Structures are given as C-alpha cells and as structure tokens.
Amino acid sequence: MDRRRFLRNFLSGATALAVGPTLLHGEWVQAGDASRFATGLREHPWLAGWKSVNTESFGPTTVELQGRLPDGFAGTLYRNGPAWTERAGFRYEHWFDGDGMVHGWHFDEGSVTHRSRMVATPKFVREQKAGRFLYPAAGTSIPDVRAVRNNDDVNTANTSVTTINGRLFALHEGGSAFELDPDQLTTLGPVTWRDDLVAVPFSAHPLKDRDGSLWNFGSIGLMGGAGLMVWHVGANGMLITANVLETPIHGYLHSFAMTEKHLIFVLAPFRYAEGEGAFFERLHFSTDQACRIAVVPKDSAEQTRWFEADFAAVYHFGDAFEKNGEIVVRAVHHTDAQAAKSPLKAAMKGDGSAVNSPTRLFDLRLNLRSGQARWVDTGIGDLEFPLFDPRTRGDRAARLYAPVSEGSSTPYFNAVGAFDVERGRRQVHRYGDAIMAEEHVFVPRPGSRRAGDGWLVGTLLDAERGRSGIAVLDAQRVSDGPLAQAWLPYAFPLGFHGHFAVG
C-alpha cells in the first residue's frame, strides 16, 4: 500500500541525503557553566546524580552482599545512562545529552562484581581526543559544531541496553545500536541490520516477543523525513523485516507498547519554534491537538488502524493487553508537558531547588469496535520507568513495578513500588530520605510460569556517603525490603534503563 512501503534503499538515494536532519541542527546560544554546577554540588550532595564522570571506566570491583541471594537468582544486570556531561568548562544543560556509560553488575553466590565503561562511539572518541564537545546535542546548543555525516556522528548510545542471542547492545533513540563485549564492556561498533539501513534510528526500547524475537521502531523524523521504521529482529539476531509506517503528523515518541497481536505507537504532536537551537530547545508540544495512535497488527501492517485521544506527554509505557474488543495500554503521563521536554533541567544546572517532572499513571483504552480512544486516570502518581513480568497472560493486566517518591529529601525517587492497579493494591519499600532509587528490572524465577513470581533488581545512589549500590527484592513481597544489597566504594551519576541477562 502507498501508506506503508518496504524500505529498500532509504540511505542510498539523493532524497535521503538531501533531507535536513532535524535532530542534528543546533547553534551555540549560551554556554553551559560547569563551575555553577560545582558550586551547587557542594551545597547539595544529591546533585551527584547529575555529576559528570571524568574516567572512562570503573572497576572491576567485587563487594560482599548484605543478606542472601535467593536460589536461582544468577546473572548480570546491565545498565546505561548519560555520564560524561562536561568538557573544558562547558556543561550540557539537558540530561539526555551526556555520552553513555554501560554498567555490568554480575552476581555470584555471596558477592557482586561491578564494572562500567564509556561507550566508544565515534562522537565520544573524537571529543576525547579534542578535549571539547564537537557535535550537536539533542538539548543543548554547542559552540563551533562540526558538520555531521549521519546520525551516528552524534549518537551518544546513552539510554538503554539489550541482549540478543548473547550479544549486548547499547541503545539511543537517534541512531544505530552499538554492540559491546558482554564481559569487558568494550565497544565493538555500530550495528547495521541490513546494508541499505546504515544509521537508520533503532530506538532505545525494543520489546521482546514470546518467540524471543524483538520489535522496535526508529523515528525517521530524526533524520528530517517522516514516519516510523518498524524493526523486527529474530531471536538469532538476524533482521526479519524493516517496514516504514507513514504517519499523519510529526509526533514525538520515546517508546511503544505491545500486546500479543499488536504494536501500539502513541505520537505526541509538536511544532518547532522559529530560529536556531537544539532539538528540544525548539520543540514545543502542541497540547491543544490530539495524540495520534497507530495500532499495527504484527502479521499485517497493511491493516494498521489510527485512533485519536487527548494530548499526553509520555516517555514510558507499562504493559498492554487485549480483552473484550479493547486494547488497554498503561502509560506514565508527564502532566507539565513543556517541563517534560527537559526533565530535571535545574539539577543539570546545579540548582538545589530542582523538582522532578510531575507524573500520573493512565490507562489508554482503545475500543477496536467503535474506533474510540480515551485516557483513564488510575489515581497513581509520582512514578516513572514502569516494568512488568512479560509472562503475564495477554488478556489481563500485569503488576507494575516502578521507582516512586515517598517523602524524599531529594527531587528524585527514593522507593520502589509494586502496583496491582485493577485491585487497587500496592506495596512500597522506601530506601531512605536521601537514597535515590532507579529503575528496578523484573527477573523471572527459573522454572516458574506464574506471572509475578520472581525478583526485582535495581540500582541506588547514596550521594551523602558517595556510593552507588544495588538491591534484590522479592517481587511478591516488595514491602519486606531487599533480600540482598551491596554498596560500592565509589559513586557514579544516575542512569536510565537496564536489562538482566540470566546466567
């Protein structure tokens, strides 16, 4: 069909080379002030969550676990996040801009070994050599930028990680996946899934299907075009399909949702301000316009249906399921849409009055019979990064697990919660006033098929004591606190997303 065509030579023709790469535009407006951040950090230790690293690696460091790992829990938690945010006195002003550092936390019987390493993207390697930032960033205007050839010249590989057939990948929404050695975390290089798809965006939130294959998308709008690339990669790491889904609007999306039969893409409409500046500096969400929602059958993209619902600024989705002719998708709304463009921007500047972006959990209900769509407030707020057990049946809601705020003395999360939304039940473990809690990944109990039977593993930052840590909890007894916990003798900044590799 005209609306959906198979992408064969997207980057080989003159049309692709002529488009203006939206993400890559940006001229210097005002330098970020690293000294201002340093002053704020002295007054507010919790700002260590946004401090730049000045070393390319940590570890390997082995520390003893407090408590005891449950039987069957074994493997490595990989995590990724922006870590290098300052050079030559210049500091990024947007949290999404920092170059990525991947961490590996490998569990043994009574200990955990941590190591981390910067992802050696072309951008990072060249800027290390030059001693200054050279290339445009997503949210900060950079002085005297160099010309770029494609998305991977500005790819920071800083958002998430995944494994496919034993291979480890660092992910970013604006370019290629970068493959890493799963043990040493050294960078092997960018991945091209097919020769004619060089540097086409492979986003940071792939979803694993029940057959072990992965679905993902890439926003071609980040290359100056329109539409979404829909990727399907086999469990063996080989590309199955790469299709373009043409979209009716310019819409922002960071992740997507999936049921057993469908992929769901929620596009938040936006416009660009006139003048110069980085992508997020120029982006303004069109809150007076509806979100456009694509429901794409996995086995027949030609049957894609489009829905409309009130505007919502969403970065992350929880689970999605289908029941009685309706698809239900759980999503975290950032209720201040314009502030959501740069979460914790004040913290990036060293401002001790920083506050987190306010959020609420909503259900998106898509009626497949009537074609109607609506958002329903669940009544749950102050959370982000929701995850769930993917073994949950496709016709029922999953229990969600997410970091939450429970009387924190910092602007970030200090607890982890488990939410049974339909029954109105929740369990919370609070780590402490000043301990910042990151995303907690669900790990299924080996040999069990019962949804929710497993553990949560999540990372922590105790800025006052200058240490980063990790905790393992029983997913069915979150309020009981960690079964095992460990702290490193050093600290590093907060990251975004992780993946647990069993074994």
Short mmCIF file of C-alpha atoms in Angstrom, two decimals, residues 52-57 81-87 92 97-102 116-136 146 149 151-158 178 180 185 187:
data_model
loop_
_atom_site.label_atom_id
_atom_site.label_comp_id
_atom_site.label_asym_id
_atom_site.label_seq_id
_atom_site.Cartn_x
_atom_site.Cartn_y
_atom_site.Cartn_z
CA SER A 52 29.89 14.20 35.12
CA VAL A 53 32.32 11.32 35.31
CA ASN A 54 35.96 12.06 34.45
CA THR A 55 37.14 8.49 33.90
CA GLU A 56 36.31 6.14 31.04
CA SER A 57 35.79 3.11 33.29
CA GLY A 81 22.83 6.26 31.13
CA PRO A 82 24.39 9.65 30.30
CA ALA A 83 27.62 10.02 32.26
CA TRP A 84 30.06 12.37 30.51
CA THR A 85 28.42 15.81 30.59
CA GLU A 86 31.32 18.31 30.91
CA ARG A 87 34.35 19.24 28.83
CA TYR A 92 25.44 20.09 28.89
CA ASP A 97 22.84 14.80 26.12
CA GLY A 98 25.61 13.07 28.08
CA ASP A 99 27.66 10.31 26.48
CA GLY A 100 26.64 6.84 27.56
CA MET A 101 28.30 4.65 30.18
CA VAL A 102 27.25 0.99 30.39
CA SER A 116 31.48 0.04 33.77
CA ARG A 117 32.86 1.61 30.64
CA MET A 118 32.06 4.54 28.39
CA VAL A 119 30.62 3.51 25.03
CA ALA A 120 33.32 4.36 22.48
CA THR A 121 31.06 5.91 19.86
CA PRO A 122 32.72 7.97 17.09
CA LYS A 123 31.43 11.09 18.85
CA PHE A 124 32.96 10.17 22.20
CA VAL A 125 36.31 9.08 20.74
CA ARG A 126 36.71 12.26 18.69
CA GLU A 127 35.69 14.53 21.56
CA GLN A 128 38.05 12.76 23.96
CA LYS A 129 40.89 13.46 21.56
CA ALA A 130 39.87 17.08 21.03
CA GLY A 131 39.17 17.79 24.71
CA ARG A 132 35.90 19.58 23.93
CA PHE A 133 32.41 18.91 22.62
CA LEU A 134 32.42 18.91 18.82
CA TYR A 135 28.97 17.83 17.69
CA PRO A 136 25.36 18.98 18.04
CA ARG A 146 31.41 20.28 13.27
CA ARG A 149 27.60 12.87 8.02
CA ASN A 151 23.02 10.17 12.86
CA ASP A 152 25.86 8.09 14.26
CA ASP A 153 28.19 11.08 14.31
CA VAL A 154 26.05 12.42 17.17
CA ASN A 155 24.95 9.08 18.64
CA THR A 156 25.66 9.05 22.39
CA ALA A 157 24.47 5.42 22.95
CA ASN A 158 23.27 6.58 26.38
CA PHE A 178 26.29 -0.16 19.37
CA LEU A 180 29.59 -4.24 23.26
CA LEU A 185 32.02 -3.89 28.02
CA THR A 187 32.78 -1.28 22.23
#
